[in-house]
Amino acid sequence: MASPLKDQTVAKKLVENLQTDLRGLSAEAKKKHPNIKEISEKIQLKLRTITAKNEGIIAGLIPASAEIVQPFVMGCDTKNPKIMQICLGGVQRLISHEAVSMTAADSVISMLWHLMESGQEELKVLQTAIILITTNSVVQHESLAKALVLCFRLHFTKDSTTINTAAATIKQLVSIVFERVLSEDRVKSQAPLEQMKLEELKIGSKTPPHSLQPCGGDAYLLFQDLCQLVNADQPFWLVGMTEMTRTFGLELLEAVLTSFPEIFHTHSEFSFLLKERVCPLVIKLFSPSLKYRQGLPPPPSPAPVEKPFYPIVMRLLRIVSSLIKKYYSLLTTECEIFLSLLVKFLDPEKPSWQRCLALEVLHKLSIQPELIRCFCQSYDMKQHSTKIFRDMVNGLGSYIQSQFMTTSTGQGSQSGNKAPDIQGTPPALVGGMPVGGGVTPQAAFMYRGVWIPLAVTVPQGQTKSMLLELLDRVDPPAVQDGYGMSLAFYSLLELNRSVQFIIEGETKDVTPGKNKPKAKKQITDEERKLQEELINSSWCGMLAAFSLLLDASTDESATEAVLKAMKTYANLCGQLEMTTPRDAFITALCKASLPPHYTLTVLNSQSIAQSAQKGHQRFASQDLQTQGSEAIERSQVVAVGSPLPTASLPVGAHQGPVMLTAKNIQCMRSLLSVAHCHGGILGTAWHLVLTTLQHLVWILGLKPSSGGTLKSSQNTTESSNAVITTAVMADLPVLSAMLSRLFESSQYLDDVALHHLIDALCKLSAESMELAFSNREPSLFAVAKLLETGLVNLSRVEVLWRPVTAHLLEVCVYKVLRFVINL
């Protein structure tokens, strides 16, 4: 806080400068404007009188300020450039020292208005206006409206510097008007306020609601008029407006909505404007975007369909983003409409820039778990509401699928299909590796001959908006190849994490090791229903999208992100004891681990196949004609081996050797990780996991050895006809160790989970025995791992004794496996 002595020094300096300004004004005006000279000299005398009191100079200047500014106001009327410079400088001195009264401020605004109308000193006028309004709160009500209008008027002049300065000034002044409300709210009102009258608010008026304090009333009238102007209606309070662009009005509305949510939540009058003015306006302005269908003939109608205008659509979506993120609790019904619009904007017939704008907004929403929770509670769990969360997930999945769809008839086809929003060309690949020395392949997705690069990398929990930030663009920008695909990909990953956060809370990555199940949190029935609805609404869409992305990925890190998401959902489904979605995700991981076209009956059961399609279109990732050759293009072949004979298939069902790619091995590691870290929730899905691992082990030429461990040697690979690359040969001991650790860690499973594991191993072993019975070489994987599991669980032998011994006795019938009992 400044000392009184310093304050007096500053005040004296102000008076000296004013005296200098008045002497200069008097000298300039003495020939042509004697009346200005006369009043200048009179004010000089008055200033000397105020200073002579030698205390409270500023306090003495304020009541006299209406007189003090008179010579300056008169000087500006002369239109003489030199005189106007002196006058504006003097007025700014008074204002910056907070030495003006309301009356003086009104005179100054009138002076600025005349200068604006005559096109004089436009930049100085803006500078003076902003100092006048930001320094303190003397400018209120009609005077404040007049000051804002003159700035708006200057924004629509012809000089680009003035236009840009006025735009910045208006944004700052609008912000100041609302900051005053926050300051006013912090001080309790002494006078009692009236109750809000809804009927008065509906009519609209230049008089503020009596239920608001003075600054709140000004902000209300300003926001009301901004809505009026954007809607091309006449303002009530901002009298004198002659021009307004919709884009600038939308920018101002968004700035207020983004920066001052507490005002709208605190005051019912403002939330009324939100529901009754802003939301209907946004929906109305979205109309061209909803009706327009790119590449299709317009429907027969008397009026042509208006094309969506990029600057308007972009600003509307910025507002929608703010409304959903900051005002969801006030606008539950309206947000349902906005979210449905966002999903609708992903349709293939919409322009690519519009689809990408919607994706940017959806990405912003996907990183907020609390919003996702609210969407599910307010919509998906309600009987007659739109299933918003489900539609978001399915919309993102459908967008991804549409990017891989190609049409022979082009964009004008009657079917309504549009060419994908990409124009990329894949690099030359041989066995999943780029051709050419020193070439690093770009992360991408490739499917059915369509190559889509992963255009941007977005760190977890962050958003990246490019199109939403291009406020200076009039024409829609060219969308970067793969940009939309990247946004949809990261949005799905974030939704996956949000669901995990809602169900599990703050989690750390599970480290393979002691996978003793955590004690279940006690949750209410309502919370349980929410968690189940989150899964029910999303798992079909997630599974279909991630299966396609996993199939199409050419990049190891992208593949790992998809695998992590699929593991997360499998675990969440298991925790909630939702067996159908759990088994569907496990099945997808199993299929991804095996070679393309690999026939495995257990992974093609009707119940799982049907459930995966429930409520969602089946993706083309099961199209077997192109799957095999593209799988090799997408990922390097690392192993070639013989398929494992299966009892359910006739002899010769698997023709010739099968190939494993690097991606298959990566998926195998993920499958091992699921079983290792989340074995307690697998239940009957253990059979799916173990069957897949048994086939992979066979193809890789791993054979049981002492104690049940699996080992590979040159002899075993030769005898099994396996051809293993050097890189994977080094990995075989690691994979074998991971398999052993998986069964060693069974000692940390509870009794029920252990029973499921034992049962799956016994079932697998019995299937192998059927092969031996038909004189085909069986796999010893299940018996070896049954032994390994039994040895580490001897401390609770009573749990597993009966099923294991019963099965081993059954195995003894088969002569070919007698030696196993001696291991």
Tab-separated table of N, CA, C and O in Angstrom, residues 743 746 758 761 784-795 797 800 804:
chain	number	residue	atom	x	y	z
A	743	PHE	N	2.216	-69.759	-14.644
A	743	PHE	CA	1.669	-70.875	-13.869
A	743	PHE	C	2.216	-70.889	-12.449
A	743	PHE	O	1.536	-71.325	-11.519
A	746	SER	N	0.130	-68.881	-10.157
A	746	SER	CA	-1.186	-69.424	-9.800
A	746	SER	C	-1.310	-69.647	-8.290
A	746	SER	O	-2.408	-69.762	-7.768
A	758	ILE	N	-7.285	-75.060	-13.255
A	758	ILE	CA	-7.111	-76.511	-13.280
A	758	ILE	C	-8.110	-77.153	-14.248
A	758	ILE	O	-7.763	-78.033	-15.055
A	761	LEU	N	-7.035	-76.578	-17.834
A	761	LEU	CA	-5.895	-77.427	-18.196
A	761	LEU	C	-6.336	-78.876	-18.402
A	761	LEU	O	-5.894	-79.546	-19.351
A	784	ALA	N	1.993	-80.796	-19.050
A	784	ALA	CA	3.211	-80.187	-18.479
A	784	ALA	C	2.840	-79.039	-17.546
A	784	ALA	O	3.387	-78.908	-16.445
A	785	LYS	N	1.887	-78.210	-17.983
A	785	LYS	CA	1.512	-77.048	-17.173
A	785	LYS	C	0.634	-77.446	-15.992
A	785	LYS	O	0.617	-76.765	-14.966
A	786	LEU	N	-0.063	-78.576	-16.118
A	786	LEU	CA	-0.817	-79.089	-14.984
A	786	LEU	C	0.155	-79.514	-13.883
A	786	LEU	O	-0.068	-79.250	-12.695
A	787	LEU	N	1.247	-80.139	-14.311
A	787	LEU	CA	2.292	-80.525	-13.364
A	787	LEU	C	2.902	-79.290	-12.710
A	787	LEU	O	3.046	-79.221	-11.479
A	788	GLU	N	3.233	-78.281	-13.541
A	788	GLU	CA	3.851	-77.058	-13.028
A	788	GLU	C	2.921	-76.352	-12.036
A	788	GLU	O	3.361	-75.875	-10.978
A	789	THR	N	1.636	-76.307	-12.363
A	789	THR	CA	0.658	-75.667	-11.484
A	789	THR	C	0.510	-76.443	-10.182
A	789	THR	O	0.444	-75.858	-9.089
A	790	GLY	N	0.485	-77.770	-10.290
A	790	GLY	CA	0.341	-78.591	-9.092
A	790	GLY	C	1.504	-78.422	-8.138
A	790	GLY	O	1.327	-78.327	-6.920
A	791	LEU	N	2.722	-78.361	-8.681
A	791	LEU	CA	3.917	-78.252	-7.828
A	791	LEU	C	3.940	-76.966	-7.017
A	791	LEU	O	4.372	-76.960	-5.863
A	792	VAL	N	3.480	-75.843	-7.624
A	792	VAL	CA	3.553	-74.567	-6.884
A	792	VAL	C	2.359	-74.396	-5.942
A	792	VAL	O	2.334	-73.451	-5.148
A	793	ASN	N	1.362	-75.313	-6.026
A	793	ASN	CA	0.186	-75.190	-5.157
A	793	ASN	C	0.069	-76.355	-4.181
A	793	ASN	O	-1.026	-76.657	-3.682
A	794	LEU	N	1.210	-77.023	-3.888
A	794	LEU	CA	1.182	-78.161	-2.956
A	794	LEU	C	0.727	-77.736	-1.564
A	794	LEU	O	0.199	-78.551	-0.806
A	795	SER	N	0.914	-76.477	-1.213
A	795	SER	CA	0.505	-76.005	0.115
A	795	SER	C	-1.009	-76.083	0.306
A	795	SER	O	-1.503	-76.076	1.432
A	797	VAL	N	-2.935	-78.540	-1.457
A	797	VAL	CA	-3.132	-79.690	-2.331
A	797	VAL	C	-4.566	-80.208	-2.292
A	797	VAL	O	-5.079	-80.760	-3.270
A	800	LEU	N	-6.794	-78.997	-5.192
A	800	LEU	CA	-6.631	-79.465	-6.564
A	800	LEU	C	-6.435	-80.976	-6.682
A	800	LEU	O	-6.402	-81.512	-7.789
A	804	VAL	N	-7.068	-83.093	-10.358
A	804	VAL	CA	-5.793	-83.366	-11.033
A	804	VAL	C	-5.528	-84.875	-11.085
A	804	VAL	O	-5.188	-85.428	-12.142
